[in-house]
PDB file of C-alpha atoms in Angstrom:
ATOM      1  CA  MET J   1     101.521 116.501 -88.459  1.00  0.00           C
ATOM      2  CA  HIS J   2     104.468 118.514 -89.532  1.00  0.00           C
ATOM      3  CA  ARG J   3     105.699 118.489 -85.725  1.00  0.00           C
ATOM      4  CA  SER J   4     105.589 114.581 -85.569  1.00  0.00           C
ATOM      5  CA  GLN J   5     107.715 114.287 -89.140  1.00  0.00           C
ATOM      6  CA  SER J   6     110.576 116.681 -87.522  1.00  0.00           C
ATOM      7  CA  ARG J   7     110.664 114.713 -84.123  1.00  0.00           C
ATOM      8  CA  ILE J   8     110.773 111.439 -86.252  1.00  0.00           C
ATOM      9  CA  ILE J   9     113.554 113.029 -88.468  1.00  0.00           C
ATOM     10  CA  LYS J  10     115.589 114.265 -85.461  1.00  0.00           C
ATOM     11  CA  LEU J  11     115.193 110.749 -83.727  1.00  0.00           C
ATOM     12  CA  VAL J  12     116.646 108.988 -87.190  1.00  0.00           C
ATOM     13  CA  ALA J  13     119.082 111.608 -87.515  1.00  0.00           C
ATOM     14  CA  ILE J  14     120.789 111.201 -84.032  1.00  0.00           C
ATOM     15  CA  GLY J  15     119.850 107.259 -83.457  1.00  0.00           C
ATOM     16  CA  GLN J  16     121.129 106.005 -86.694  1.00  0.00           C
ATOM     17  CA  PHE J  17     124.580 105.876 -85.416  1.00  0.00           C
ATOM     18  CA  VAL J  18     123.692 103.271 -82.493  1.00  0.00           C
ATOM     19  CA  PRO J  19     123.011 100.546 -84.966  1.00  0.00           C
ATOM     20  CA  LEU J  20     126.324 100.835 -86.927  1.00  0.00           C
ATOM     21  CA  VAL J  21     128.715 100.779 -83.687  1.00  0.00           C
ATOM     22  CA  LEU J  22     126.556  98.313 -81.842  1.00  0.00           C
ATOM     23  CA  PHE J  23     129.294  95.995 -81.234  1.00  0.00           C
ATOM     24  CA  PRO J  24     131.293  94.474 -78.462  1.00  0.00           C
ATOM     25  CA  TRP J  25     134.336  96.512 -79.313  1.00  0.00           C
ATOM     26  CA  SER J  26     137.867  95.924 -77.915  1.00  0.00           C
ATOM     27  CA  LEU J  27     139.350  98.928 -76.199  1.00  0.00           C
ATOM     28  CA  SER J  28     142.034  99.891 -78.877  1.00  0.00           C
ATOM     29  CA  ILE J  29     143.041 103.229 -80.613  1.00  0.00           C
ATOM     30  CA  GLY J  30     142.081 101.333 -83.815  1.00  0.00           C
ATOM     31  CA  SER J  31     138.481 100.728 -82.469  1.00  0.00           C
ATOM     32  CA  LEU J  32     138.421 104.325 -81.108  1.00  0.00           C
ATOM     33  CA  VAL J  33     139.348 105.620 -84.330  1.00  0.00           C
ATOM     34  CA  ALA J  34     136.755 103.726 -86.278  1.00  0.00           C
ATOM     35  CA  VAL J  35     133.952 104.813 -84.077  1.00  0.00           C
ATOM     36  CA  LEU J  36     134.929 108.284 -84.512  1.00  0.00           C
ATOM     37  CA  VAL J  37     135.075 108.179 -88.394  1.00  0.00           C
ATOM     38  CA  LEU J  38     131.680 106.361 -87.963  1.00  0.00           C
ATOM     39  CA  ALA J  39     130.521 109.190 -85.503  1.00  0.00           C
ATOM     40  CA  LEU J  40     131.493 112.031 -88.086  1.00  0.00           C
ATOM     41  CA  LEU J  41     130.149 110.071 -90.969  1.00  0.00           C
ATOM     42  CA  CYS J  42     126.655 109.812 -89.147  1.00  0.00           C
ATOM     43  CA  ALA J  43     127.005 113.471 -87.763  1.00  0.00           C
ATOM     44  CA  PHE J  44     127.148 114.478 -91.590  1.00  0.00           C
ATOM     45  CA  LEU J  45     124.402 112.243 -92.639  1.00  0.00           C
ATOM     46  CA  GLY J  46     122.047 113.371 -89.619  1.00  0.00           C
ATOM     47  CA  TRP J  47     122.789 117.247 -90.671  1.00  0.00           C
ATOM     48  CA  ALA J  48     121.669 116.455 -94.277  1.00  0.00           C
ATOM     49  CA  LEU J  49     118.485 114.750 -92.772  1.00  0.00           C
ATOM     50  CA  MET J  50     117.897 117.706 -90.792  1.00  0.00           C
ATOM     51  CA  GLN J  51     117.978 120.185 -93.933  1.00  0.00           C
ATOM     52  CA  ARG J  52     115.608 117.700 -95.569  1.00  0.00           C
ATOM     53  CA  LYS J  53     118.182 116.730 -98.483  1.00  0.00           C
ATOM     54  CA  PRO J  54     116.398 113.848-100.258  1.00  0.00           C
ATOM     55  CA  TRP J  55     119.824 112.153-100.805  1.00  0.00           C
ATOM     56  CA  ALA J  56     120.142 112.128 -97.023  1.00  0.00           C
ATOM     57  CA  ARG J  57     117.054 109.747 -96.741  1.00  0.00           C
ATOM     58  CA  THR J  58     118.169 107.680 -99.708  1.00  0.00           C
ATOM     59  CA  LEU J  59     121.474 107.408 -98.078  1.00  0.00           C
ATOM     60  CA  THR J  60     120.196 106.565 -94.666  1.00  0.00           C
ATOM     61  CA  ILE J  61     118.076 103.591 -95.822  1.00  0.00           C
ATOM     62  CA  PHE J  62     120.773 102.391 -97.899  1.00  0.00           C
ATOM     63  CA  VAL J  63     123.246 102.550 -94.854  1.00  0.00           C
ATOM     64  CA  GLN J  64     120.789 101.015 -92.489  1.00  0.00           C
ATOM     65  CA  GLY J  65     119.701  98.109 -94.890  1.00  0.00           C
ATOM     66  CA  LEU J  66     123.304  97.340 -95.497  1.00  0.00           C
ATOM     67  CA  ASN J  67     124.040  97.099 -91.876  1.00  0.00           C
ATOM     68  CA  ILE J  68     120.993  94.444 -91.724  1.00  0.00           C
ATOM     69  CA  ILE J  69     122.090  92.298 -94.533  1.00  0.00           C
ATOM     70  CA  ILE J  70     125.635  92.640 -93.265  1.00  0.00           C
ATOM     71  CA  ARG J  71     124.833  91.437 -89.935  1.00  0.00           C
ATOM     72  CA  ILE J  72     122.391  88.615 -91.149  1.00  0.00           C
ATOM     73  CA  ILE J  73     125.288  87.509 -93.551  1.00  0.00           C
ATOM     74  CA  THR J  74     128.037  87.236 -90.968  1.00  0.00           C
ATOM     75  CA  VAL J  75     126.066  86.291 -87.989  1.00  0.00           C
ATOM     76  CA  PHE J  76     126.907  82.329 -88.048  1.00  0.00           C
ATOM     77  CA  ALA J  77     130.047  82.457 -88.948  1.00  0.00           C
ATOM     78  CA  ASN J  78     131.161  84.960 -86.224  1.00  0.00           C
ATOM     79  CA  ILE J  79     128.947  83.964 -83.048  1.00  0.00           C
ATOM     80  CA  TYR J  80     129.822  80.568 -82.759  1.00  0.00           C
ATOM     81  CA  THR J  81     133.468  78.719 -83.119  1.00  0.00           C
ATOM     82  CA  PRO J  82     134.199  75.166 -82.452  1.00  0.00           C
ATOM     83  CA  GLU J  83     137.097  76.238 -79.767  1.00  0.00           C
ATOM     84  CA  THR J  84     135.047  78.648 -77.818  1.00  0.00           C
ATOM     85  CA  GLY J  85     131.392  77.879 -78.203  1.00  0.00           C
ATOM     86  CA  LEU J  86     128.627  80.532 -78.455  1.00  0.00           C
ATOM     87  CA  ASN J  87     129.703  84.075 -78.234  1.00  0.00           C
ATOM     88  CA  VAL J  88     126.657  85.475 -76.347  1.00  0.00           C
ATOM     89  CA  ALA J  89     127.596  88.985 -76.306  1.00  0.00           C
ATOM     90  CA  LEU J  90     128.324  89.221 -80.207  1.00  0.00           C
ATOM     91  CA  ALA J  91     124.801  87.253 -80.849  1.00  0.00           C
ATOM     92  CA  LEU J  92     122.970  89.855 -78.624  1.00  0.00           C
ATOM     93  CA  THR J  93     124.502  92.900 -80.275  1.00  0.00           C
ATOM     94  CA  TYR J  94     123.998  91.448 -83.630  1.00  0.00           C
ATOM     95  CA  VAL J  95     120.332  90.940 -82.979  1.00  0.00           C
ATOM     96  CA  ALA J  96     119.972  94.160 -81.260  1.00  0.00           C
ATOM     97  CA  SER J  97     121.531  96.008 -84.208  1.00  0.00           C
ATOM     98  CA  ALA J  98     119.583  94.344 -86.859  1.00  0.00           C
ATOM     99  CA  VAL J  99     116.212  95.319 -84.818  1.00  0.00           C
ATOM    100  CA  LEU J 100     117.366  98.867 -84.314  1.00  0.00           C
ATOM    101  CA  SER J 101     118.362  99.366 -88.152  1.00  0.00           C
ATOM    102  CA  GLY J 102     115.019  97.847 -89.047  1.00  0.00           C
ATOM    103  CA  MET J 103     113.377 100.578 -86.635  1.00  0.00           C
ATOM    104  CA  VAL J 104     115.221 103.282 -88.434  1.00  0.00           C
ATOM    105  CA  LEU J 105     113.991 101.973 -91.813  1.00  0.00           C
ATOM    106  CA  SER J 106     110.597 101.766 -91.013  1.00  0.00           C
ATOM    107  CA  TYR J 107     110.573 105.298 -89.461  1.00  0.00           C
ATOM    108  CA  ILE J 108     112.558 106.842 -92.685  1.00  0.00           C
ATOM    109  CA  ASP J 109     110.949 105.028 -95.321  1.00  0.00           C
ATOM    110  CA  ARG J 110     107.274 106.060 -94.425  1.00  0.00           C
ATOM    111  CA  PRO J 111     105.358 107.416 -97.552  1.00  0.00           C
ATOM    112  CA  GLU J 112     104.744 110.827 -95.390  1.00  0.00           C
ATOM    113  CA  MET J 113     108.783 110.888 -95.072  1.00  0.00           C
ATOM    114  CA  GLN J 114     108.964 110.509 -98.633  1.00  0.00           C
ATOM    115  CA  LEU J 115     106.736 113.575 -99.205  1.00  0.00           C
ATOM    116  CA  VAL J 116     108.786 115.721 -96.644  1.00  0.00           C
ATOM    117  CA  PHE J 117     111.718 115.084 -98.413  1.00  0.00           C
ATOM    118  CA  GLY J 118     110.351 115.465-101.999  1.00  0.00           C
ATOM    119  CA  SER J 119     109.172 118.693-101.427  1.00  0.00           C
TER     120      SER J 119
END
């Protein structure tokens, strides 16, 4: 049981970066800097998860939940414009990002994970 929980924590620690950067980025220095900053923050948060810090679990839940909320709020304003029509790539990345964040939340918000981080 403890081994499966450690595996879940590792998956969350590594995989939490993906939903945050899942976006059709333009190749520019600014976007590379943004991805690098997100990678560094997620690496720090992943390290804290691996160390079983209770605040890291709470912050992971907050970040992934906020990602879902922001994607839902901005989906309709961003994926369709009358001039260009439907931006399919953006719509797919929005949905995939929200689903992946939901998966991360479902893993880290289990009662047994709360016990692992509480002890």
